[in-house]
Amino acid sequence: MTTRGFFVVAVAMLASMLSGCFPASDEGNERLAPSLTALIDQALAQDDLSDWDRAALEKASAEGQISQADYVEGMDLFDACLKSAGIEFTRTTHLNGVIEFQPPPGQYSDVEIEAQGKAQYECSVNAVTQEIFRMQQANPDLLTDFPQAVVNCLKKAGVVDDEFTKEDFENVAGSKTGSAEYPFDVMDPEAQTCLYSLGYTVKVVE
């Protein structure tokens, strides 16, 4: 039987990278910053940005957003770095332009898994631009409440109806039951776009 379960990859990366939260004007949720430009400028205040990240973010601050071309360039650098370490990941571009890298299906030894993790860590030198782009595309309200941001994204995409709540999503995300229990198709491209962009991926076990 095929089962699917959610697991979190990096939902709090931006919250940990950037200090300070701001109240949302129309909701009770806190925000990463008052605006996307403010979020970019917060990132630029960091001392440990890579030269590439700083240049990309300075351009984004002037333009008011991170361009798709700059984001893709950063992900190309990440991909090239992985390959130089002997790691070949499957590359998927989601509907909103966010790029996902995952190991090809198969069984991996502990040594291989450790090598994959080490390569991803060492190649994530331009990660700030990439993470802000994900928020720009999937979490335009810049909510620190990532489950609520997922629900907002799923509703906007028409994957779930207006009755679907954050609590419903959290129940799904914590479920280990078969795929028939899910209230929406987690493998639908629209759903995958929202989920991965906001730090969730789906593990499929045969």
mmCIF file of C-alpha atoms in Angstrom:
data_model
loop_
_atom_site.group_PDB
_atom_site.id
_atom_site.type_symbol
_atom_site.label_atom_id
_atom_site.label_comp_id
_atom_site.label_asym_id
_atom_site.label_seq_id
_atom_site.Cartn_x
_atom_site.Cartn_y
_atom_site.Cartn_z
ATOM 1 C CA MET A 1 0.000 0.000 0.000
ATOM 2 C CA THR A 2 1.221 3.512 -0.778
ATOM 3 C CA THR A 3 1.201 5.934 2.141
ATOM 4 C CA ARG A 4 2.110 9.584 2.232
ATOM 5 C CA GLY A 5 3.130 11.757 5.126
ATOM 6 C CA PHE A 6 4.242 15.343 5.530
ATOM 7 C CA PHE A 7 7.506 16.356 7.018
ATOM 8 C CA VAL A 8 8.979 19.792 7.567
ATOM 9 C CA VAL A 9 12.153 20.815 5.789
ATOM 10 C CA ALA A 10 12.752 24.477 6.618
ATOM 11 C CA VAL A 11 9.632 26.331 7.622
ATOM 12 C CA ALA A 12 11.382 28.513 10.188
ATOM 13 C CA MET A 13 14.596 29.346 8.328
ATOM 14 C CA LEU A 14 13.700 32.964 7.666
ATOM 15 C CA ALA A 15 12.320 33.470 11.154
ATOM 16 C CA SER A 16 15.651 32.318 12.568
ATOM 17 C CA MET A 17 17.746 34.299 10.069
ATOM 18 C CA LEU A 18 16.015 37.594 10.649
ATOM 19 C CA SER A 19 15.306 39.131 14.022
ATOM 20 C CA GLY A 20 12.093 40.890 14.894
ATOM 21 C CA CYS A 21 8.436 40.183 14.147
ATOM 22 C CA PHE A 22 5.728 42.656 13.265
ATOM 23 C CA PRO A 23 1.960 42.515 13.808
ATOM 24 C CA ALA A 24 -0.155 42.071 10.713
ATOM 25 C CA SER A 25 -2.650 44.879 10.299
ATOM 26 C CA ASP A 26 -5.594 42.696 9.273
ATOM 27 C CA GLU A 27 -4.904 39.463 11.136
ATOM 28 C CA GLY A 28 -3.686 38.416 14.550
ATOM 29 C CA ASN A 29 -0.595 36.818 13.025
ATOM 30 C CA GLU A 30 2.900 38.213 13.259
ATOM 31 C CA ARG A 31 4.858 39.028 10.119
ATOM 32 C CA LEU A 32 8.500 38.560 9.201
ATOM 33 C CA ALA A 33 8.597 42.239 8.201
ATOM 34 C CA PRO A 34 6.160 45.057 7.365
ATOM 35 C CA SER A 35 6.852 44.612 3.634
ATOM 36 C CA LEU A 36 8.950 42.582 1.226
ATOM 37 C CA THR A 37 11.373 45.475 0.787
ATOM 38 C CA ALA A 38 11.722 45.744 4.564
ATOM 39 C CA LEU A 39 12.440 42.008 4.738
ATOM 40 C CA ILE A 40 15.122 42.347 2.076
ATOM 41 C CA ASP A 41 16.657 45.303 3.909
ATOM 42 C CA GLN A 42 16.644 43.306 7.162
ATOM 43 C CA ALA A 43 18.627 40.618 5.380
ATOM 44 C CA LEU A 44 21.068 43.178 4.006
ATOM 45 C CA ALA A 45 21.841 44.276 7.574
ATOM 46 C CA GLN A 46 23.440 40.894 8.249
ATOM 47 C CA ASP A 47 27.234 40.714 8.382
ATOM 48 C CA ASP A 48 27.670 37.192 7.064
ATOM 49 C CA LEU A 49 26.011 37.363 3.634
ATOM 50 C CA SER A 50 27.878 35.896 0.687
ATOM 51 C CA ASP A 51 29.001 38.369 -1.974
ATOM 52 C CA TRP A 52 26.438 36.888 -4.377
ATOM 53 C CA ASP A 53 23.608 37.153 -1.839
ATOM 54 C CA ARG A 54 24.475 40.772 -1.039
ATOM 55 C CA ALA A 55 24.573 41.808 -4.696
ATOM 56 C CA ALA A 56 21.285 40.040 -5.457
ATOM 57 C CA LEU A 57 19.577 41.536 -2.406
ATOM 58 C CA GLU A 58 20.835 45.063 -3.109
ATOM 59 C CA LYS A 59 19.321 44.781 -6.581
ATOM 60 C CA ALA A 60 16.094 43.379 -5.099
ATOM 61 C CA SER A 61 15.888 46.221 -2.574
ATOM 62 C CA ALA A 62 16.071 48.770 -5.394
ATOM 63 C CA GLU A 63 13.516 46.904 -7.531
ATOM 64 C CA GLY A 64 11.146 45.886 -4.731
ATOM 65 C CA GLN A 65 11.379 42.162 -5.370
ATOM 66 C CA ILE A 66 13.756 39.323 -6.221
ATOM 67 C CA SER A 67 13.672 38.586 -9.928
ATOM 68 C CA GLN A 68 13.085 35.088 -11.247
ATOM 69 C CA ALA A 69 16.360 35.346 -13.181
ATOM 70 C CA ASP A 70 18.402 36.148 -10.061
ATOM 71 C CA TYR A 71 16.704 33.370 -8.098
ATOM 72 C CA VAL A 72 17.399 30.834 -10.861
ATOM 73 C CA GLU A 73 21.025 31.960 -11.050
ATOM 74 C CA GLY A 74 21.386 31.270 -7.335
ATOM 75 C CA MET A 75 19.808 27.840 -7.686
ATOM 76 C CA ASP A 76 22.060 27.078 -10.654
ATOM 77 C CA LEU A 77 25.048 27.841 -8.430
ATOM 78 C CA PHE A 78 23.635 25.521 -5.768
ATOM 79 C CA ASP A 79 23.118 22.779 -8.369
ATOM 80 C CA ALA A 80 26.649 23.174 -9.739
ATOM 81 C CA CYS A 81 28.063 22.994 -6.212
ATOM 82 C CA LEU A 82 26.168 19.771 -5.499
ATOM 83 C CA LYS A 83 27.402 18.230 -8.730
ATOM 84 C CA SER A 84 30.997 19.189 -7.923
ATOM 85 C CA ALA A 85 30.554 17.184 -4.714
ATOM 86 C CA GLY A 86 29.275 14.205 -6.713
ATOM 87 C CA ILE A 87 25.623 14.736 -5.736
ATOM 88 C CA GLU A 88 23.030 14.488 -8.538
ATOM 89 C CA PHE A 89 19.600 15.579 -7.337
ATOM 90 C CA THR A 90 16.356 15.664 -9.275
ATOM 91 C CA ARG A 91 15.396 19.256 -10.075
ATOM 92 C CA THR A 92 11.736 20.338 -10.185
ATOM 93 C CA THR A 93 10.455 23.826 -10.941
ATOM 94 C CA HIS A 94 7.105 24.439 -9.256
ATOM 95 C CA LEU A 95 4.259 26.513 -10.686
ATOM 96 C CA ASN A 96 5.377 29.674 -8.887
ATOM 97 C CA GLY A 97 8.987 29.342 -10.048
ATOM 98 C CA VAL A 98 10.350 27.892 -6.793
ATOM 99 C CA ILE A 99 12.885 25.149 -7.491
ATOM 100 C CA GLU A 100 13.068 21.890 -5.535
ATOM 101 C CA PHE A 101 16.027 19.531 -5.360
ATOM 102 C CA GLN A 102 15.456 16.004 -4.092
ATOM 103 C CA PRO A 103 17.508 12.784 -4.221
ATOM 104 C CA PRO A 104 16.297 10.382 -6.931
ATOM 105 C CA PRO A 105 14.020 7.603 -5.596
ATOM 106 C CA GLY A 106 15.910 4.719 -4.070
ATOM 107 C CA GLN A 107 17.536 3.357 -0.956
ATOM 108 C CA TYR A 108 20.549 5.190 0.418
ATOM 109 C CA SER A 109 23.118 4.108 2.960
ATOM 110 C CA ASP A 110 23.808 6.178 6.057
ATOM 111 C CA VAL A 111 27.076 7.291 4.464
ATOM 112 C CA GLU A 112 25.284 8.473 1.313
ATOM 113 C CA ILE A 113 22.637 10.327 3.319
ATOM 114 C CA GLU A 114 25.345 12.014 5.384
ATOM 115 C CA ALA A 115 27.190 13.045 2.203
ATOM 116 C CA GLN A 116 23.996 14.476 0.710
ATOM 117 C CA GLY A 117 23.280 16.491 3.846
ATOM 118 C CA LYS A 118 26.840 17.777 4.073
ATOM 119 C CA ALA A 119 26.823 18.851 0.417
ATOM 120 C CA GLN A 120 23.494 20.669 0.792
ATOM 121 C CA TYR A 121 24.764 22.511 3.866
ATOM 122 C CA GLU A 122 28.063 23.501 2.299
ATOM 123 C CA CYS A 123 26.416 24.581 -0.970
ATOM 124 C CA SER A 124 23.773 26.757 0.717
ATOM 125 C CA VAL A 125 26.005 29.832 0.721
ATOM 126 C CA ASN A 126 23.433 32.006 -1.079
ATOM 127 C CA ALA A 127 20.414 30.752 0.847
ATOM 128 C CA VAL A 128 19.046 34.092 2.048
ATOM 129 C CA THR A 129 17.973 35.221 -1.415
ATOM 130 C CA GLN A 130 16.449 31.828 -2.097
ATOM 131 C CA GLU A 131 14.422 31.809 1.117
ATOM 132 C CA ILE A 132 13.097 35.326 0.632
ATOM 133 C CA PHE A 133 12.076 34.440 -2.922
ATOM 134 C CA ARG A 134 10.047 31.520 -1.549
ATOM 135 C CA MET A 135 8.219 33.881 0.795
ATOM 136 C CA GLN A 136 7.717 36.390 -2.003
ATOM 137 C CA GLN A 137 6.054 33.728 -4.149
ATOM 138 C CA ALA A 138 4.060 31.688 -1.624
ATOM 139 C CA ASN A 139 3.669 33.851 1.480
ATOM 140 C CA PRO A 140 3.092 37.427 0.254
ATOM 141 C CA ASP A 141 1.677 38.418 3.657
ATOM 142 C CA LEU A 142 5.056 37.387 5.164
ATOM 143 C CA LEU A 143 3.359 35.519 8.003
ATOM 144 C CA THR A 144 5.566 33.880 10.610
ATOM 145 C CA ASP A 145 2.730 31.372 11.084
ATOM 146 C CA PHE A 146 3.773 29.025 8.263
ATOM 147 C CA PRO A 147 0.854 26.564 8.626
ATOM 148 C CA GLN A 148 -1.553 29.488 8.171
ATOM 149 C CA ALA A 149 0.487 30.675 5.198
ATOM 150 C CA VAL A 150 0.149 27.197 3.642
ATOM 151 C CA VAL A 151 -3.616 27.272 4.157
ATOM 152 C CA ASN A 152 -3.817 30.737 2.582
ATOM 153 C CA CYS A 153 -1.805 29.527 -0.398
ATOM 154 C CA LEU A 154 -3.906 26.365 -0.826
ATOM 155 C CA LYS A 155 -7.113 28.402 -0.728
ATOM 156 C CA LYS A 156 -5.823 30.918 -3.268
ATOM 157 C CA ALA A 157 -4.856 28.029 -5.562
ATOM 158 C CA GLY A 158 -8.308 26.459 -5.210
ATOM 159 C CA VAL A 159 -6.911 23.279 -3.668
ATOM 160 C CA VAL A 160 -9.083 23.568 -0.542
ATOM 161 C CA ASP A 161 -12.322 25.435 0.160
ATOM 162 C CA ASP A 162 -12.877 28.344 2.524
ATOM 163 C CA GLU A 163 -13.871 25.981 5.331
ATOM 164 C CA PHE A 164 -10.381 24.451 5.498
ATOM 165 C CA THR A 165 -8.539 25.783 8.559
ATOM 166 C CA LYS A 166 -5.030 25.872 9.935
ATOM 167 C CA GLU A 167 -6.106 23.239 12.460
ATOM 168 C CA ASP A 168 -7.254 21.000 9.599
ATOM 169 C CA PHE A 169 -3.867 21.372 7.948
ATOM 170 C CA GLU A 170 -1.960 20.695 11.152
ATOM 171 C CA ASN A 171 -3.997 17.505 11.628
ATOM 172 C CA VAL A 172 -3.096 16.456 8.090
ATOM 173 C CA ALA A 173 0.567 17.394 8.501
ATOM 174 C CA GLY A 174 0.799 15.280 11.643
ATOM 175 C CA SER A 175 -1.029 12.317 10.152
ATOM 176 C CA LYS A 176 0.640 9.030 9.288
ATOM 177 C CA THR A 177 -2.428 7.509 7.700
ATOM 178 C CA GLY A 178 -2.837 6.493 4.081
ATOM 179 C CA SER A 179 -3.335 9.020 1.319
ATOM 180 C CA ALA A 180 -7.083 8.330 1.216
ATOM 181 C CA GLU A 181 -7.386 10.205 4.527
ATOM 182 C CA TYR A 182 -6.127 13.472 3.115
ATOM 183 C CA PRO A 183 -8.828 16.067 2.281
ATOM 184 C CA PHE A 184 -6.943 17.146 -0.857
ATOM 185 C CA ASP A 185 -4.546 15.589 -3.351
ATOM 186 C CA VAL A 186 -1.138 16.284 -1.831
ATOM 187 C CA MET A 187 0.546 15.334 -5.106
ATOM 188 C CA ASP A 188 -1.420 17.891 -7.154
ATOM 189 C CA PRO A 189 1.017 20.433 -8.703
ATOM 190 C CA GLU A 190 -0.813 23.362 -7.074
ATOM 191 C CA ALA A 191 -0.652 21.677 -3.668
ATOM 192 C CA GLN A 192 2.995 20.721 -4.131
ATOM 193 C CA THR A 193 3.821 24.311 -5.046
ATOM 194 C CA CYS A 194 2.324 25.686 -1.831
ATOM 195 C CA LEU A 195 3.708 22.935 0.378
ATOM 196 C CA TYR A 196 7.301 22.902 -0.814
ATOM 197 C CA SER A 197 7.570 26.688 -1.101
ATOM 198 C CA LEU A 198 6.641 26.973 2.571
ATOM 199 C CA GLY A 199 8.909 24.240 3.839
ATOM 200 C CA TYR A 200 6.805 21.098 3.661
ATOM 201 C CA THR A 201 7.408 18.095 1.465
ATOM 202 C CA VAL A 202 5.629 14.770 1.150
ATOM 203 C CA LYS A 203 7.291 11.435 1.763
ATOM 204 C CA VAL A 204 5.837 8.582 -0.269
ATOM 205 C CA VAL A 205 6.379 5.083 1.056
ATOM 206 C CA GLU A 206 5.430 2.022 -0.984
#
